[in-house]
mmCIF file of C-alpha atoms in Angstrom:
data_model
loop_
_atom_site.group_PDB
_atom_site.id
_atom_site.type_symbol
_atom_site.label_atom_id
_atom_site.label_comp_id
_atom_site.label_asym_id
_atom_site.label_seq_id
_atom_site.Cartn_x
_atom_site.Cartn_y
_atom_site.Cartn_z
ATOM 1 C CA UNK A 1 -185.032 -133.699 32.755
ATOM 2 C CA UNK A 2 -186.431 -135.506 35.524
ATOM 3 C CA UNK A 3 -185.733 -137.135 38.318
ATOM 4 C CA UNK A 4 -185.351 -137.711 42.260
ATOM 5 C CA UNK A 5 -182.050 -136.458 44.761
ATOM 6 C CA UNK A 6 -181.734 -136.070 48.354
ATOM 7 C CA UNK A 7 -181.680 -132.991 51.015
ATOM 8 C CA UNK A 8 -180.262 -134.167 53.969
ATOM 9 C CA UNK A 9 -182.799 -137.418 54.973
ATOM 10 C CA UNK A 10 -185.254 -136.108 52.683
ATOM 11 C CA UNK A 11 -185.945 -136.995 48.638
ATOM 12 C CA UNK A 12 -186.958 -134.179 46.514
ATOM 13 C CA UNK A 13 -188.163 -134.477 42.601
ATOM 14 C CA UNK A 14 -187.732 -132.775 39.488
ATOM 15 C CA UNK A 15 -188.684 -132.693 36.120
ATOM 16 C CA UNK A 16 -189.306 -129.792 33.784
ATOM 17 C CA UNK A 17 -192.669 -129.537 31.511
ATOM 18 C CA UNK A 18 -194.204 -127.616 29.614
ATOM 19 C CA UNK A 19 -191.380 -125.208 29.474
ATOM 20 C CA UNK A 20 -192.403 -125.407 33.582
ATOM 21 C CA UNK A 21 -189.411 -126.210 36.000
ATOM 22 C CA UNK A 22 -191.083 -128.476 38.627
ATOM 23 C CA UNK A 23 -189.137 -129.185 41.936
ATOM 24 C CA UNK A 24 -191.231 -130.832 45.033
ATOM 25 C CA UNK A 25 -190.357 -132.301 48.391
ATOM 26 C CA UNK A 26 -191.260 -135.835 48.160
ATOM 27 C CA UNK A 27 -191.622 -135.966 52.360
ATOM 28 C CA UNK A 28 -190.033 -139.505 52.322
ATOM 29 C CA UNK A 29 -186.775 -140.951 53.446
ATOM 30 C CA UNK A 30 -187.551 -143.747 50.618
ATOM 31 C CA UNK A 31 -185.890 -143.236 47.497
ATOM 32 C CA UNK A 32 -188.737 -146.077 46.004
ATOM 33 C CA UNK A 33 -191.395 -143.658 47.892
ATOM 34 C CA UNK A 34 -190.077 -140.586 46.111
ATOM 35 C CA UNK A 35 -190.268 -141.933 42.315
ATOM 36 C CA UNK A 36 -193.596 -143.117 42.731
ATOM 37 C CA UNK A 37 -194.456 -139.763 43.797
ATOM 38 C CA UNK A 38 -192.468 -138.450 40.905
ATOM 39 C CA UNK A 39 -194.423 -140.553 38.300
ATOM 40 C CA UNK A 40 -197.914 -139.452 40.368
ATOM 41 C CA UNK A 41 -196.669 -135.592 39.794
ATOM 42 C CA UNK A 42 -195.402 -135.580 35.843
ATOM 43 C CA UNK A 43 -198.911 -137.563 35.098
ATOM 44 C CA UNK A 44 -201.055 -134.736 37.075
ATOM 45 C CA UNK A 45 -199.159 -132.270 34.957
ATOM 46 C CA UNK A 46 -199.130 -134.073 31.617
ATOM 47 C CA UNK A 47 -203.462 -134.562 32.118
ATOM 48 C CA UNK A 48 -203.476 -130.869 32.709
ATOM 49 C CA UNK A 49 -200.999 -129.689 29.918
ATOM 50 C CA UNK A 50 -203.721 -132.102 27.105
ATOM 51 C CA UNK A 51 -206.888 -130.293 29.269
ATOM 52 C CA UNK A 52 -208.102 -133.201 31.067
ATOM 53 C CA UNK A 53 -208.342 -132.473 34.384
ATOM 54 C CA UNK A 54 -206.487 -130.174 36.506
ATOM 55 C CA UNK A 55 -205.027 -131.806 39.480
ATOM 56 C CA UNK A 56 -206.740 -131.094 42.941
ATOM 57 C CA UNK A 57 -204.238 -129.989 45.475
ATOM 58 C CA UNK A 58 -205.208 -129.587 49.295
ATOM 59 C CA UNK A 59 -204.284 -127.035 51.398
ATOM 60 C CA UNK A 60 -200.916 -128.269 53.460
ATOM 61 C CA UNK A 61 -199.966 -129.145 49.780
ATOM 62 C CA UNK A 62 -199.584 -125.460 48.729
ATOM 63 C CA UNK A 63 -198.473 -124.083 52.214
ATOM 64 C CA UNK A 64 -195.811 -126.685 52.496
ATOM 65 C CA UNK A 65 -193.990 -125.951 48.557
ATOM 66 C CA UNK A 66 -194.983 -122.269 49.818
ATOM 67 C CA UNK A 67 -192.575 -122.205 52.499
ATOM 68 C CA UNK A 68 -190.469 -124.934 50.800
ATOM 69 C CA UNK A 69 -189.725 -122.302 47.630
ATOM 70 C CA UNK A 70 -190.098 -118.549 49.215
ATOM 71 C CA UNK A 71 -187.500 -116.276 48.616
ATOM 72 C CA UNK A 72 -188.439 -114.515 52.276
ATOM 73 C CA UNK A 73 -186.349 -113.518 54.953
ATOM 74 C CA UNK A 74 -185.673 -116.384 57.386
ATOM 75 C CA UNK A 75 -187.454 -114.419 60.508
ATOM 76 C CA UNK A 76 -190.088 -113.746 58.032
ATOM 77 C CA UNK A 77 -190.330 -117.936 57.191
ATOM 78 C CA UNK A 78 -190.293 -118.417 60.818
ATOM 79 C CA UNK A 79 -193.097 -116.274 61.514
ATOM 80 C CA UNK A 80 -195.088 -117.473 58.614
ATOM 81 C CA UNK A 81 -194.635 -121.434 59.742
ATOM 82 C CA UNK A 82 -196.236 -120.595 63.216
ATOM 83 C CA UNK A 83 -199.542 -119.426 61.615
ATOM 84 C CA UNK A 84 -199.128 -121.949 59.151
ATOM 85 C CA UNK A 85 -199.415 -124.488 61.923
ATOM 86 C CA UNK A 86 -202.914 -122.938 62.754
ATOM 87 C CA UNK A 87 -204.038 -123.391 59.651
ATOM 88 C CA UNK A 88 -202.811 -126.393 58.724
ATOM 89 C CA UNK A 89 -204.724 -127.465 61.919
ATOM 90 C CA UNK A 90 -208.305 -125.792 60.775
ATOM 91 C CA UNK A 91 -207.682 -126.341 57.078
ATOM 92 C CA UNK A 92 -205.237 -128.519 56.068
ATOM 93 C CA UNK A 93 -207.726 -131.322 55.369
ATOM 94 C CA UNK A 94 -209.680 -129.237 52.426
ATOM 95 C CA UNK A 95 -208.779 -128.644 48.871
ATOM 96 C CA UNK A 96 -208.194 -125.358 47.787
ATOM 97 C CA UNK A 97 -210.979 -125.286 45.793
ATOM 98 C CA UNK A 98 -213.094 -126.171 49.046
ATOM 99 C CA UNK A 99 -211.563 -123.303 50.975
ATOM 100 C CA UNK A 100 -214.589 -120.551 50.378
ATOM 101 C CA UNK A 101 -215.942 -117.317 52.263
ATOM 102 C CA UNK A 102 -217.657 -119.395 54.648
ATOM 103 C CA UNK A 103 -214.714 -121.893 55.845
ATOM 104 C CA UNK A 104 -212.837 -118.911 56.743
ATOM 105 C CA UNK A 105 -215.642 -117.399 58.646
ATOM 106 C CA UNK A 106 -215.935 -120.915 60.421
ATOM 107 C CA UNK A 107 -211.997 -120.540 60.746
ATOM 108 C CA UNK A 108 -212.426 -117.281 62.642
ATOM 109 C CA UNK A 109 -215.179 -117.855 65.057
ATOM 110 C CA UNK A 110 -212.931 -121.344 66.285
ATOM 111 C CA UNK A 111 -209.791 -118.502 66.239
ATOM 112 C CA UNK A 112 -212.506 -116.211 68.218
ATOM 113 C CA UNK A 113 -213.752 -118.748 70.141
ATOM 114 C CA UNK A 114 -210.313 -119.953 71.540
ATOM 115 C CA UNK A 115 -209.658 -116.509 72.884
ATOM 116 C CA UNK A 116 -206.993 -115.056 70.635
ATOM 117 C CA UNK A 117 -206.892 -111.435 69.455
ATOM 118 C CA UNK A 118 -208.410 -110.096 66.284
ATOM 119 C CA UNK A 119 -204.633 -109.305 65.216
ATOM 120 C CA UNK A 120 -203.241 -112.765 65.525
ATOM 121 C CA UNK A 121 -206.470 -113.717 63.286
ATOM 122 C CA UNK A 122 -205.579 -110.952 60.182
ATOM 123 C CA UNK A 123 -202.173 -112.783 60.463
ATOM 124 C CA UNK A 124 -203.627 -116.059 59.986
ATOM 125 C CA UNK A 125 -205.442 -114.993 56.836
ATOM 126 C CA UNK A 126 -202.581 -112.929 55.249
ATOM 127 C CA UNK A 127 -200.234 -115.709 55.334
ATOM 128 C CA UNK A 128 -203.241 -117.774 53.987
ATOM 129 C CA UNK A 129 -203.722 -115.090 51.494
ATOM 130 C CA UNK A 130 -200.077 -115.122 50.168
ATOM 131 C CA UNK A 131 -200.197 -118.484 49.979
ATOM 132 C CA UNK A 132 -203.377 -118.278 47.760
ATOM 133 C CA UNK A 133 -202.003 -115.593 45.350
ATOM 134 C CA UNK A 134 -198.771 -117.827 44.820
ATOM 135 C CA UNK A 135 -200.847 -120.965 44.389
ATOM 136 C CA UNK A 136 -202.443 -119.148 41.387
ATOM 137 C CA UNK A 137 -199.247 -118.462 39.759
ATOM 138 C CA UNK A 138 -198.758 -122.270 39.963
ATOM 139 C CA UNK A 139 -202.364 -122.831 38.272
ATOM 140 C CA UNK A 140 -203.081 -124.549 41.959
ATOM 141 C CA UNK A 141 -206.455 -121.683 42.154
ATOM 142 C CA UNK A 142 -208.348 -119.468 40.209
ATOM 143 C CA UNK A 143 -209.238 -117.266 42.684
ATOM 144 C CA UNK A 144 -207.971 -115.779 46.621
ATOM 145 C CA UNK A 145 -211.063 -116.866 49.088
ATOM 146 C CA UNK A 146 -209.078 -114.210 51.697
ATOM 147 C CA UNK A 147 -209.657 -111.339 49.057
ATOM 148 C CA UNK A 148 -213.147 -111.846 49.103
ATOM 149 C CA UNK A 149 -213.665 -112.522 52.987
ATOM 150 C CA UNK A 150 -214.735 -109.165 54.503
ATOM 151 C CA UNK A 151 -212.409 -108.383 57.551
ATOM 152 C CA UNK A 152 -213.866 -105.830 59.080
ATOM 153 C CA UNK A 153 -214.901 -107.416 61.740
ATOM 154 C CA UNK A 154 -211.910 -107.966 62.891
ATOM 155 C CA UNK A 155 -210.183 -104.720 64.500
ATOM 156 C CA UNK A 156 -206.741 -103.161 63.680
ATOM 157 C CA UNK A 157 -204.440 -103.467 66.579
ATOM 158 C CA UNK A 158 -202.301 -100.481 67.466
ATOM 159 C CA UNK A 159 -199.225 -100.013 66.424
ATOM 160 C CA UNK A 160 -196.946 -100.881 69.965
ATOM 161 C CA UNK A 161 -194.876 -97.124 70.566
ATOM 162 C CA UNK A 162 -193.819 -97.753 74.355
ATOM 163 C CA UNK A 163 -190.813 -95.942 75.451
ATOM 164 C CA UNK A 164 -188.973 -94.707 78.126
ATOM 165 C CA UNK A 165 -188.404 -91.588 79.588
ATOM 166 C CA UNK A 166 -185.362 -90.189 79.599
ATOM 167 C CA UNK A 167 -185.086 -91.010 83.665
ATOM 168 C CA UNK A 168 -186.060 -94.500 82.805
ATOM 169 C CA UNK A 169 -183.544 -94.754 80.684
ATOM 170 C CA UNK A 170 -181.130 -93.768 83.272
ATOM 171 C CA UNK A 171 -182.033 -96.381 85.802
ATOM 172 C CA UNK A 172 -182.310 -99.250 82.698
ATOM 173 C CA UNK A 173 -178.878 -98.131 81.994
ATOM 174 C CA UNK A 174 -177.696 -98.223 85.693
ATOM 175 C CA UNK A 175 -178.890 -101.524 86.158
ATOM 176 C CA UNK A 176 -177.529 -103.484 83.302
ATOM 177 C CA UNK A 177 -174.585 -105.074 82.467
ATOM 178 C CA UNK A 178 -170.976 -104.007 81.249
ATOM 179 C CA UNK A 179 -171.780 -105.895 78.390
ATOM 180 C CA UNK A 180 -175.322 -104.707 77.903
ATOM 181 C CA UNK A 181 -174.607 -100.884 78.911
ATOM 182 C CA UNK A 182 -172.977 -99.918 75.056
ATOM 183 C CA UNK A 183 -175.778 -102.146 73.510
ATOM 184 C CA UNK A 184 -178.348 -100.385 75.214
ATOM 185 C CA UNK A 185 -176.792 -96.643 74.306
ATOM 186 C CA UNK A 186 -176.568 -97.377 70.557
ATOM 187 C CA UNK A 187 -180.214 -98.977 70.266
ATOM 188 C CA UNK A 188 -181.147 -95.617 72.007
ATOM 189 C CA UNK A 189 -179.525 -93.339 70.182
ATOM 190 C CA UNK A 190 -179.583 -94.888 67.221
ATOM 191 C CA UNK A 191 -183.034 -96.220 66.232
ATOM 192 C CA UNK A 192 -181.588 -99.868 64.658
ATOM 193 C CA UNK A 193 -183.241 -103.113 64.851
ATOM 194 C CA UNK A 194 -182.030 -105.617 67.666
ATOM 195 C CA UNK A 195 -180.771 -107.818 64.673
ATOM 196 C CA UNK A 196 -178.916 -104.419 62.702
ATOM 197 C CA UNK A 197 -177.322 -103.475 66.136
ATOM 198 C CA UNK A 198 -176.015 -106.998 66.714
ATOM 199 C CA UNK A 199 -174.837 -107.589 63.120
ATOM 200 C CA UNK A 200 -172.664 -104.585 62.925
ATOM 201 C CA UNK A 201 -169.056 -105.338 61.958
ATOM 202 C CA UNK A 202 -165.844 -103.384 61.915
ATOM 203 C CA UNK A 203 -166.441 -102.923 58.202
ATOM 204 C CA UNK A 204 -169.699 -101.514 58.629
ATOM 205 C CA UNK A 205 -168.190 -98.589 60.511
ATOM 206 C CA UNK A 206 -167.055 -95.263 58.959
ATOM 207 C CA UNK A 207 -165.829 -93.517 61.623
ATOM 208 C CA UNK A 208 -164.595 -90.922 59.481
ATOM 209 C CA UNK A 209 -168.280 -89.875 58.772
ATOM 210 C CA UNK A 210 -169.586 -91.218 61.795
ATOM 211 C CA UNK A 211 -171.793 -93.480 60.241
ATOM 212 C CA UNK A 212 -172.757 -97.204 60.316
ATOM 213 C CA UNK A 213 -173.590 -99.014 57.274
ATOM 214 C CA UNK A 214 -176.059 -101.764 57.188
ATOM 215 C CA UNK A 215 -176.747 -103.615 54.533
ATOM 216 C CA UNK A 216 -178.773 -106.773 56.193
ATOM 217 C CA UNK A 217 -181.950 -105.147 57.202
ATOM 218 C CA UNK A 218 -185.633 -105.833 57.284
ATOM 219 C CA UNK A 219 -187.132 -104.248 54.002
ATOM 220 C CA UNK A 220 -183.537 -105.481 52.356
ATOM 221 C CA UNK A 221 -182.691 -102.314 51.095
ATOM 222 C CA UNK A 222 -179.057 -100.870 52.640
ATOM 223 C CA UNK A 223 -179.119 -97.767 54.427
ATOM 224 C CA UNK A 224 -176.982 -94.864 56.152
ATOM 225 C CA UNK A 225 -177.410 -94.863 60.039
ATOM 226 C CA UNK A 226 -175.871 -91.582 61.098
ATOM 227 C CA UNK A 227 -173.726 -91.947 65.045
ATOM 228 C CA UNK A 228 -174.937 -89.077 67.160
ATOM 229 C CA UNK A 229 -171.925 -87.932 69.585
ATOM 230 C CA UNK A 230 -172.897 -90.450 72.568
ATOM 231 C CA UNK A 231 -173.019 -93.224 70.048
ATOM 232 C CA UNK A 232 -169.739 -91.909 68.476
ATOM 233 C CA UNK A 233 -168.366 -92.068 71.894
ATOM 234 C CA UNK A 234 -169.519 -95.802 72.515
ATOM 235 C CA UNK A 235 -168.184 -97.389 69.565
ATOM 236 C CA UNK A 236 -165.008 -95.902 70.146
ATOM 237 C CA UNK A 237 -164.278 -97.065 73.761
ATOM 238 C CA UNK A 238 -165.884 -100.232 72.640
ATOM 239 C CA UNK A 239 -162.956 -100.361 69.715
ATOM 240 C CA UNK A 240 -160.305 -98.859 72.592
ATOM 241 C CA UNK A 241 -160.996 -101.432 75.672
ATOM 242 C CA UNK A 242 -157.810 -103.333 76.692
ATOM 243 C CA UNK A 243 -159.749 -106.746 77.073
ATOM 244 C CA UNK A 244 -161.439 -106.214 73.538
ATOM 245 C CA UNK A 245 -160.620 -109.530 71.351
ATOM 246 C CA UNK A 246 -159.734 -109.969 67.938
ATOM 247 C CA UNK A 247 -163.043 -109.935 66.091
ATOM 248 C CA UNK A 248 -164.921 -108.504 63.164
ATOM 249 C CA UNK A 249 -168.332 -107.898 64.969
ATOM 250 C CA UNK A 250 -168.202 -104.664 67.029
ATOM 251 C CA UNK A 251 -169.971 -106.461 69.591
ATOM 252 C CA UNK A 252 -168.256 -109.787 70.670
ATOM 253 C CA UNK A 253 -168.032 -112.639 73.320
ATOM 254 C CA UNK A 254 -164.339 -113.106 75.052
ATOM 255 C CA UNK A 255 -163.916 -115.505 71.871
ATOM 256 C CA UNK A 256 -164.181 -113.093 69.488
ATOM 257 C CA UNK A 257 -167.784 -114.737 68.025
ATOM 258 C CA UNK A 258 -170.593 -112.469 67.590
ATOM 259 C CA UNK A 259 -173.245 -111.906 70.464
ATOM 260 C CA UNK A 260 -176.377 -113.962 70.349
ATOM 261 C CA UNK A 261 -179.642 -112.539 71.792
ATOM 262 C CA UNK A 262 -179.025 -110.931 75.080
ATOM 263 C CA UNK A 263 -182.961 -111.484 76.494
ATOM 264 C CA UNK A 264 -181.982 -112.791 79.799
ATOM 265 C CA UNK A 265 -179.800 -109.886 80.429
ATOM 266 C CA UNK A 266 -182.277 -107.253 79.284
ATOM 267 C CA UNK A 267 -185.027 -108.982 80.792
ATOM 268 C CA UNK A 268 -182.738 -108.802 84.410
ATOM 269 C CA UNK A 269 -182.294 -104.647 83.760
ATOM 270 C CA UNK A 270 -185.721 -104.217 83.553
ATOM 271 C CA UNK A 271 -186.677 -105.814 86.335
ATOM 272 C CA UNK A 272 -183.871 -103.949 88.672
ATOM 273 C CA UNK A 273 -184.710 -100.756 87.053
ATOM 274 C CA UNK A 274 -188.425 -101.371 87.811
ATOM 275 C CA UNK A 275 -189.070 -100.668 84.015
ATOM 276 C CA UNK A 276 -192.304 -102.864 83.480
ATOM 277 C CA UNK A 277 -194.049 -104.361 80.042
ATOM 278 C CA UNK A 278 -191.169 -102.867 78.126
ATOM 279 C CA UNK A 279 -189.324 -104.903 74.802
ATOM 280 C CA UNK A 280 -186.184 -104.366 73.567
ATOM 281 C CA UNK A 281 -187.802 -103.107 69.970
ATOM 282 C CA UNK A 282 -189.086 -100.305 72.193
ATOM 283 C CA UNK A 283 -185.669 -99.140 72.610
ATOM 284 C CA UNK A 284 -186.312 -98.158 68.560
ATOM 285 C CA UNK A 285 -189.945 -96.627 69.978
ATOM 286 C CA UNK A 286 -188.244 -94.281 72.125
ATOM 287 C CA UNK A 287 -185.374 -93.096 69.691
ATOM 288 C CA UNK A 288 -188.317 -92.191 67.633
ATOM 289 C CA UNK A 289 -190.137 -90.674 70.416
ATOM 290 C CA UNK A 290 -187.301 -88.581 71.802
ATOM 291 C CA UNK A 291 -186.299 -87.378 68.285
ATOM 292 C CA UNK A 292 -190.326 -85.930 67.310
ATOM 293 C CA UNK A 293 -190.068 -84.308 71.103
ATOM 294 C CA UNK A 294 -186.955 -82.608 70.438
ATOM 295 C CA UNK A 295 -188.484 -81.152 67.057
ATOM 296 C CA UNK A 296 -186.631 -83.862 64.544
ATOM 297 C CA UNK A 297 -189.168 -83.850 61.360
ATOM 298 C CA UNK A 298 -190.730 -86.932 60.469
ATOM 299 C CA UNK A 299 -189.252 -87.844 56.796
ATOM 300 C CA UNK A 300 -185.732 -87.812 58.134
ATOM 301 C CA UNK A 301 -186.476 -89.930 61.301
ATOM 302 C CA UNK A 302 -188.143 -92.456 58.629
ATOM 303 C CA UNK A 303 -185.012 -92.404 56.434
ATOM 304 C CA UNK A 304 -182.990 -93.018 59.663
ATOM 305 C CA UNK A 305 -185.175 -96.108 60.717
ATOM 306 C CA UNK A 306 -185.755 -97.776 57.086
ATOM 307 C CA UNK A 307 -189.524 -97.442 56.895
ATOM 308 C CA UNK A 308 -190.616 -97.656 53.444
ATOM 309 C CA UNK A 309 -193.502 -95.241 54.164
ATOM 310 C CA UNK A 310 -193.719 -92.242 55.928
ATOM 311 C CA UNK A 311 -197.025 -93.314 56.976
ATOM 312 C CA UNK A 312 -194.790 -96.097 59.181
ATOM 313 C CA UNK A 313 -193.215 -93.119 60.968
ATOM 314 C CA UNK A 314 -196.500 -90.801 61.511
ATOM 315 C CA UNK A 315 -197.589 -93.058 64.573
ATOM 316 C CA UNK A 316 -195.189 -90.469 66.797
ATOM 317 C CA UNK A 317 -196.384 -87.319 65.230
ATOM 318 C CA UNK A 318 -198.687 -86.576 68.347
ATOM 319 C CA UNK A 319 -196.170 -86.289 70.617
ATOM 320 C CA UNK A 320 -194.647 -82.959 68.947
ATOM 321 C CA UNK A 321 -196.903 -80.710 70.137
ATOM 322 C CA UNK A 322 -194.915 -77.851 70.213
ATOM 323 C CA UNK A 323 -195.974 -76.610 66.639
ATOM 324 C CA UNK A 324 -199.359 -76.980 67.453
ATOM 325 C CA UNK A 325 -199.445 -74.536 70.346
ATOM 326 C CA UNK A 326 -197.792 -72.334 67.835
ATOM 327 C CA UNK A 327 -199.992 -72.553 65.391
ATOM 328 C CA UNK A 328 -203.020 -72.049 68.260
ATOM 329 C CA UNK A 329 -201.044 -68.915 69.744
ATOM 330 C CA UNK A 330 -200.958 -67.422 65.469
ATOM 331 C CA UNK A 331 -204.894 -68.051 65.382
ATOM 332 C CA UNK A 332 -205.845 -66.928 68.460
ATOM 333 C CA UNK A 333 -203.482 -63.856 67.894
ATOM 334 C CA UNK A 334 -205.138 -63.240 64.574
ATOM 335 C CA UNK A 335 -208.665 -63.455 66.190
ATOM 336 C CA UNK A 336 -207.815 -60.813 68.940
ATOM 337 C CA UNK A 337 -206.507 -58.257 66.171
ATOM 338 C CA UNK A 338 -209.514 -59.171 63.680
ATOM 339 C CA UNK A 339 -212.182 -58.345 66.787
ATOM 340 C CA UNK A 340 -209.368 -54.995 67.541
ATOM 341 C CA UNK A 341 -210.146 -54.241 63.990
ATOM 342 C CA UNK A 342 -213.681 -54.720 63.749
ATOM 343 C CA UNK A 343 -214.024 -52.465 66.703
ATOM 344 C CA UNK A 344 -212.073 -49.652 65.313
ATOM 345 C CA UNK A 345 -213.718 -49.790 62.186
ATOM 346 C CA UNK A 346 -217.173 -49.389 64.023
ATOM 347 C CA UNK A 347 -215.976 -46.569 65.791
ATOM 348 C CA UNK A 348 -214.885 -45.143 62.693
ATOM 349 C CA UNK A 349 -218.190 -45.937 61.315
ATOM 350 C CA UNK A 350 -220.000 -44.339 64.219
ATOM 351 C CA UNK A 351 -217.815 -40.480 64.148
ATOM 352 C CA UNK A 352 -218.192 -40.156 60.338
ATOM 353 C CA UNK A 353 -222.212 -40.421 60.915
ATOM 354 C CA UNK A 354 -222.100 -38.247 63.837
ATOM 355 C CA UNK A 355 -220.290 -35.458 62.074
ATOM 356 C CA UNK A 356 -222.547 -35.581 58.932
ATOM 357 C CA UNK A 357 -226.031 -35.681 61.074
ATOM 358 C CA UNK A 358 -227.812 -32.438 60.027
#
């Protein structure tokens, strides 16, 4: 089967060999374009199938039927296109076969030289990287230059954990909007993603077990958010106000459609709060960091938020510090009685030899 069709103003081709299903975007609006590209394709993989030469591909070749064909999350897509644009930029004009331990150490001191941070750079070669190890499960490479490029000159960043106090929560909360005010409570008290907290429908409420369900999340794995007694309290006068339209999404607009981003309006709370270089992700920050104050353990807070790891959820360990001055009190306790003891036992030592001097 082979053959050429049409997305939108765009032909794609098709053609299975080799027991291989082959699909491509043909980047024409040219239906004559596209077949000629189709014929160009099936003969690159018929001289490969017989061993004669294995087709050359360059760089913005593999990125582009990499984002064309990924199964990833469309935030995720998003995110990879804008580092793809780097590289395309930098790269895009090599073969993959050209692309060696030295082009990306050129590629880094331009990134360097440009000014940007040694993060943004480690995100520019993992998205290169995935690209790589899905190019050789195409037979595009043999090999991933990015595993073999040594990245240690390029520092970690920190994990971001802002968050607010609970007075500065107080004042953000004064100073928002009606609207904002019940958005701002739940992310607080509830650790969920911006996206989660905005997604949540009626049917994703059990109110019985004061629970939300969420089954769109990051890592795509459903999970159990339990509704602490303020957040209980939200939802339900959310549910109970007299304006409150018909509408499946617990927070709406007066038509009933769900609410989009509400940036402007955080961004305005923050700045009549005076709450400076604060996101609204950090919102999930501090329901992490109030929960490890307040002596929550660390595997149930990363059940709560969805991390995968537990590793993901030790970056707030340090601030419980309570169990550490504990555990300094018990030693310190335990060296006082050892010295008592040694001491005593001296003494001990001391009247027994007196006693049997001659």
């Amino acid at each position: 089967m082979a053959g050429v069709y049409r997305r939108g103003d765009v032909w794609w081709v098709r053609f299975r060999m080799g027991g291989v299903h082959v699909r491509r975007s043909a980047k024409t609006s040219r239906k004559a374009e596209a077949q000629a590209f189709l014929a160009k394709l099936m003969e690159e993989h018929a001289q490969a199938a017989r061993g004669e030469v294995r087709p050359r591909h360059l760089l913005t070749e593999a990125i582009d039927r990499f984002l064309d064909e990924s199964a990833l999350k469309k935030g995720t897509i998003e995110g990879y296109r804008f580092n793809a644009r780097t590289l395309t930029r930098l790269l895009g004009d090599r073969h993959l076969d050209e692309i060696d331990r030295r082009s990306l150490a050129e590629f880094v001191a331009i990134r360097k030289r440009t000014g940007v941070t040694d993060a943004t750079i480690r995100r520019d070669l993992a998205v290169l990287g995935s690209v790589f190890t899905t190019a050789i499960r195409w037979g595009w490479a043999d090999t991933s230059p990015v595993t073999a490029f040594n990245k240690r000159a390029l520092k970690m960043s920190r994990p971001r954990t802002r968050f607010l106090t609970r007075e500065e929560f107080d004042r953000l909360h004064e100073a928002a909007s009606d609207d904002l005010k019940p958005i701002l409570v739940l992310a607080v008290e509830t650790g969920m993603r911006k996206a989660e907290l905005l997604g949540l429908t009626l049917g994703s409420l059990d109110l019985r077990r004061r629970e939300a369900h969420l089954e769109d999340t990051k890592s795509s794995t459903p999970r159990r958010v339990p509704l602490s007694p303020r957040a209980f309290e939200t939802v339900r006068e959310l549910l109970e106000r007299r304006s409150r339209p018909r509408s499946t999404f617990l927070f709406c607009k007066p038509d009933g459609s769900r609410i989009g981003n509400p940036k402007k309006a955080f961004e305005g709370a923050c700045r009549r709060a005076g709450v400076d270089d604060f996101h609204f992700h950090d919102l999930r920050h501090t329901f992490a960091s109030w929960w490890v104050q307040d002596g929550g353990d660390l595997y149930r807070l990363s059940r709560i938020l969805g991390h995968t790891t537990l590793q993901m959820s030790s970056r707030y360990a340090h601030l419980r510090t309570n169990d550490l001055h504990e555990e300094i009190e018990r030693v310190a306790q335990k060296r006082t009685q050892e010295r008592i003891n040694r001491r005593t036992e001296g003494a001990d030592r001391q009247r027994v030899e007196e006693r049997t001097r001659p």
